[in-house]
């Protein structure tokens, strides 16, 4: 028998349903593409490109890539006013922040 998720949700107590919807919104907000992150920061491709000293077209291409160098990702996030951390997660231990992986290289 197939589970009707909408029916299960509709049958929940309104307070529980509200908490579930809030948590779902939090989880969705935690994952963003570079494009979504830039838009959430209310930045244009042109403004990020200016900050990085590259063309707007290069930002467009960068936002479509699925495989980036960490140094490129770090510089892009910094151009948006943020900082980059790299976290390793394992099933048998708490998350670990990897040091020096995404930090500014002395050659930058």
PDB file of C-alpha atoms in Angstrom:
ATOM      1  CA  UNK A   1       0.000   0.000   0.000  1.00  0.00           C
ATOM      2  CA  UNK A   2       1.404   3.388  -1.030  1.00  0.00           C
ATOM      3  CA  UNK A   3       1.840   6.050   1.604  1.00  0.00           C
ATOM      4  CA  UNK A   4      -0.031   9.296   0.906  1.00  0.00           C
ATOM      5  CA  UNK A   5       2.364  11.900   2.347  1.00  0.00           C
ATOM      6  CA  UNK A   6      -0.079  14.766   1.846  1.00  0.00           C
ATOM      7  CA  UNK A   7      -2.731  12.821   3.737  1.00  0.00           C
ATOM      8  CA  UNK A   8      -0.352  12.067   6.605  1.00  0.00           C
ATOM      9  CA  UNK A   9       0.670  15.734   6.850  1.00  0.00           C
ATOM     10  CA  UNK A  10      -2.941  16.899   6.724  1.00  0.00           C
ATOM     11  CA  UNK A  11      -3.754  14.552   9.615  1.00  0.00           C
ATOM     12  CA  UNK A  12      -1.083  16.008  11.906  1.00  0.00           C
ATOM     13  CA  UNK A  13      -1.762  18.311  14.795  1.00  0.00           C
ATOM     14  CA  UNK A  14      -1.533  21.929  13.463  1.00  0.00           C
ATOM     15  CA  UNK A  15       1.288  22.813  15.882  1.00  0.00           C
ATOM     16  CA  UNK A  16       3.327  19.779  14.843  1.00  0.00           C
ATOM     17  CA  UNK A  17       2.678  20.525  11.172  1.00  0.00           C
ATOM     18  CA  UNK A  18       3.880  24.131  11.722  1.00  0.00           C
ATOM     19  CA  UNK A  19       7.116  22.901  13.379  1.00  0.00           C
ATOM     20  CA  UNK A  20       7.729  20.432  10.546  1.00  0.00           C
ATOM     21  CA  UNK A  21       7.167  23.127   7.918  1.00  0.00           C
ATOM     22  CA  UNK A  22       9.539  25.504   9.755  1.00  0.00           C
ATOM     23  CA  UNK A  23      12.255  22.840   9.914  1.00  0.00           C
ATOM     24  CA  UNK A  24      11.757  21.984   6.240  1.00  0.00           C
ATOM     25  CA  UNK A  25      12.191  25.673   5.368  1.00  0.00           C
ATOM     26  CA  UNK A  26      15.400  25.783   7.452  1.00  0.00           C
ATOM     27  CA  UNK A  27      16.812  22.737   5.669  1.00  0.00           C
ATOM     28  CA  UNK A  28      15.950  24.145   2.256  1.00  0.00           C
ATOM     29  CA  UNK A  29      17.591  27.462   3.184  1.00  0.00           C
ATOM     30  CA  UNK A  30      20.807  25.671   4.184  1.00  0.00           C
ATOM     31  CA  UNK A  31      21.451  24.399   0.659  1.00  0.00           C
ATOM     32  CA  UNK A  32      21.971  26.910  -2.106  1.00  0.00           C
ATOM     33  CA  UNK A  33      23.738  27.035  -5.413  1.00  0.00           C
ATOM     34  CA  UNK A  34      26.244  29.839  -5.982  1.00  0.00           C
ATOM     35  CA  UNK A  35      23.613  31.639  -8.057  1.00  0.00           C
ATOM     36  CA  UNK A  36      21.016  31.337  -5.278  1.00  0.00           C
ATOM     37  CA  UNK A  37      23.585  32.470  -2.715  1.00  0.00           C
ATOM     38  CA  UNK A  38      24.461  35.532  -4.805  1.00  0.00           C
ATOM     39  CA  UNK A  39      20.785  36.388  -5.274  1.00  0.00           C
ATOM     40  CA  UNK A  40      20.068  35.902  -1.562  1.00  0.00           C
ATOM     41  CA  UNK A  41      22.838  38.431  -0.872  1.00  0.00           C
ATOM     42  CA  UNK A  42      21.068  40.760  -3.372  1.00  0.00           C
ATOM     43  CA  UNK A  43      24.177  40.957  -5.559  1.00  0.00           C
ATOM     44  CA  UNK A  44      24.381  41.060  -9.337  1.00  0.00           C
ATOM     45  CA  UNK A  45      26.757  39.000 -11.432  1.00  0.00           C
ATOM     46  CA  UNK A  46      28.340  42.289 -12.527  1.00  0.00           C
ATOM     47  CA  UNK A  47      29.031  43.424  -8.953  1.00  0.00           C
ATOM     48  CA  UNK A  48      30.638  40.094  -7.998  1.00  0.00           C
ATOM     49  CA  UNK A  49      32.635  40.139 -11.232  1.00  0.00           C
ATOM     50  CA  UNK A  50      33.922  43.652 -10.447  1.00  0.00           C
ATOM     51  CA  UNK A  51      34.983  42.516  -6.972  1.00  0.00           C
ATOM     52  CA  UNK A  52      36.871  39.558  -8.478  1.00  0.00           C
ATOM     53  CA  UNK A  53      38.314  41.507 -11.397  1.00  0.00           C
ATOM     54  CA  UNK A  54      36.718  39.233 -14.000  1.00  0.00           C
ATOM     55  CA  UNK A  55      33.893  39.554 -16.523  1.00  0.00           C
ATOM     56  CA  UNK A  56      30.191  39.134 -15.791  1.00  0.00           C
ATOM     57  CA  UNK A  57      30.198  36.298 -18.342  1.00  0.00           C
ATOM     58  CA  UNK A  58      32.860  34.501 -16.281  1.00  0.00           C
ATOM     59  CA  UNK A  59      30.568  34.696 -13.217  1.00  0.00           C
ATOM     60  CA  UNK A  60      27.720  33.262 -15.277  1.00  0.00           C
ATOM     61  CA  UNK A  61      29.901  30.320 -16.340  1.00  0.00           C
ATOM     62  CA  UNK A  62      31.210  29.851 -12.789  1.00  0.00           C
ATOM     63  CA  UNK A  63      27.658  29.645 -11.419  1.00  0.00           C
ATOM     64  CA  UNK A  64      26.876  26.845 -13.870  1.00  0.00           C
ATOM     65  CA  UNK A  65      29.912  24.721 -12.993  1.00  0.00           C
ATOM     66  CA  UNK A  66      29.493  21.693 -10.777  1.00  0.00           C
ATOM     67  CA  UNK A  67      33.225  21.212 -10.149  1.00  0.00           C
ATOM     68  CA  UNK A  68      35.188  24.198  -8.786  1.00  0.00           C
ATOM     69  CA  UNK A  69      38.619  24.648  -7.298  1.00  0.00           C
ATOM     70  CA  UNK A  70      38.309  25.434  -3.601  1.00  0.00           C
ATOM     71  CA  UNK A  71      40.388  28.584  -4.120  1.00  0.00           C
ATOM     72  CA  UNK A  72      37.910  29.788  -6.768  1.00  0.00           C
ATOM     73  CA  UNK A  73      34.955  29.014  -4.533  1.00  0.00           C
ATOM     74  CA  UNK A  74      36.642  30.764  -1.576  1.00  0.00           C
ATOM     75  CA  UNK A  75      37.367  33.920  -3.593  1.00  0.00           C
ATOM     76  CA  UNK A  76      33.808  33.972  -4.932  1.00  0.00           C
ATOM     77  CA  UNK A  77      32.261  33.596  -1.474  1.00  0.00           C
ATOM     78  CA  UNK A  78      34.585  36.304  -0.130  1.00  0.00           C
ATOM     79  CA  UNK A  79      33.560  38.593  -3.010  1.00  0.00           C
ATOM     80  CA  UNK A  80      29.987  38.179  -1.750  1.00  0.00           C
ATOM     81  CA  UNK A  81      31.068  39.221   1.742  1.00  0.00           C
ATOM     82  CA  UNK A  82      31.338  35.765   3.279  1.00  0.00           C
ATOM     83  CA  UNK A  83      33.968  33.248   4.267  1.00  0.00           C
ATOM     84  CA  UNK A  84      34.356  29.588   3.340  1.00  0.00           C
ATOM     85  CA  UNK A  85      34.726  26.634   5.703  1.00  0.00           C
ATOM     86  CA  UNK A  86      35.122  23.017   4.719  1.00  0.00           C
ATOM     87  CA  UNK A  87      33.441  20.417   6.949  1.00  0.00           C
ATOM     88  CA  UNK A  88      33.987  16.654   6.795  1.00  0.00           C
ATOM     89  CA  UNK A  89      31.089  14.531   8.095  1.00  0.00           C
ATOM     90  CA  UNK A  90      31.333  10.889   9.076  1.00  0.00           C
ATOM     91  CA  UNK A  91      28.572   8.607  10.378  1.00  0.00           C
ATOM     92  CA  UNK A  92      30.520   7.599  13.492  1.00  0.00           C
ATOM     93  CA  UNK A  93      31.799  10.971  14.745  1.00  0.00           C
ATOM     94  CA  UNK A  94      30.914  14.652  14.974  1.00  0.00           C
ATOM     95  CA  UNK A  95      31.649  16.929  11.983  1.00  0.00           C
ATOM     96  CA  UNK A  96      35.262  18.100  11.622  1.00  0.00           C
ATOM     97  CA  UNK A  97      36.279  21.462  10.128  1.00  0.00           C
ATOM     98  CA  UNK A  98      39.282  20.943   7.867  1.00  0.00           C
ATOM     99  CA  UNK A  99      41.940  23.561   8.590  1.00  0.00           C
ATOM    100  CA  UNK A 100      43.912  25.389   5.900  1.00  0.00           C
ATOM    101  CA  UNK A 101      42.088  23.734   2.993  1.00  0.00           C
ATOM    102  CA  UNK A 102      40.075  26.752   1.857  1.00  0.00           C
ATOM    103  CA  UNK A 103      42.171  29.471   3.473  1.00  0.00           C
ATOM    104  CA  UNK A 104      43.870  32.160   1.458  1.00  0.00           C
ATOM    105  CA  UNK A 105      47.120  30.872  -0.004  1.00  0.00           C
ATOM    106  CA  UNK A 106      50.193  33.041   0.525  1.00  0.00           C
ATOM    107  CA  UNK A 107      50.447  33.292  -3.300  1.00  0.00           C
ATOM    108  CA  UNK A 108      46.947  34.915  -3.588  1.00  0.00           C
TER     109      UNK A 108
END
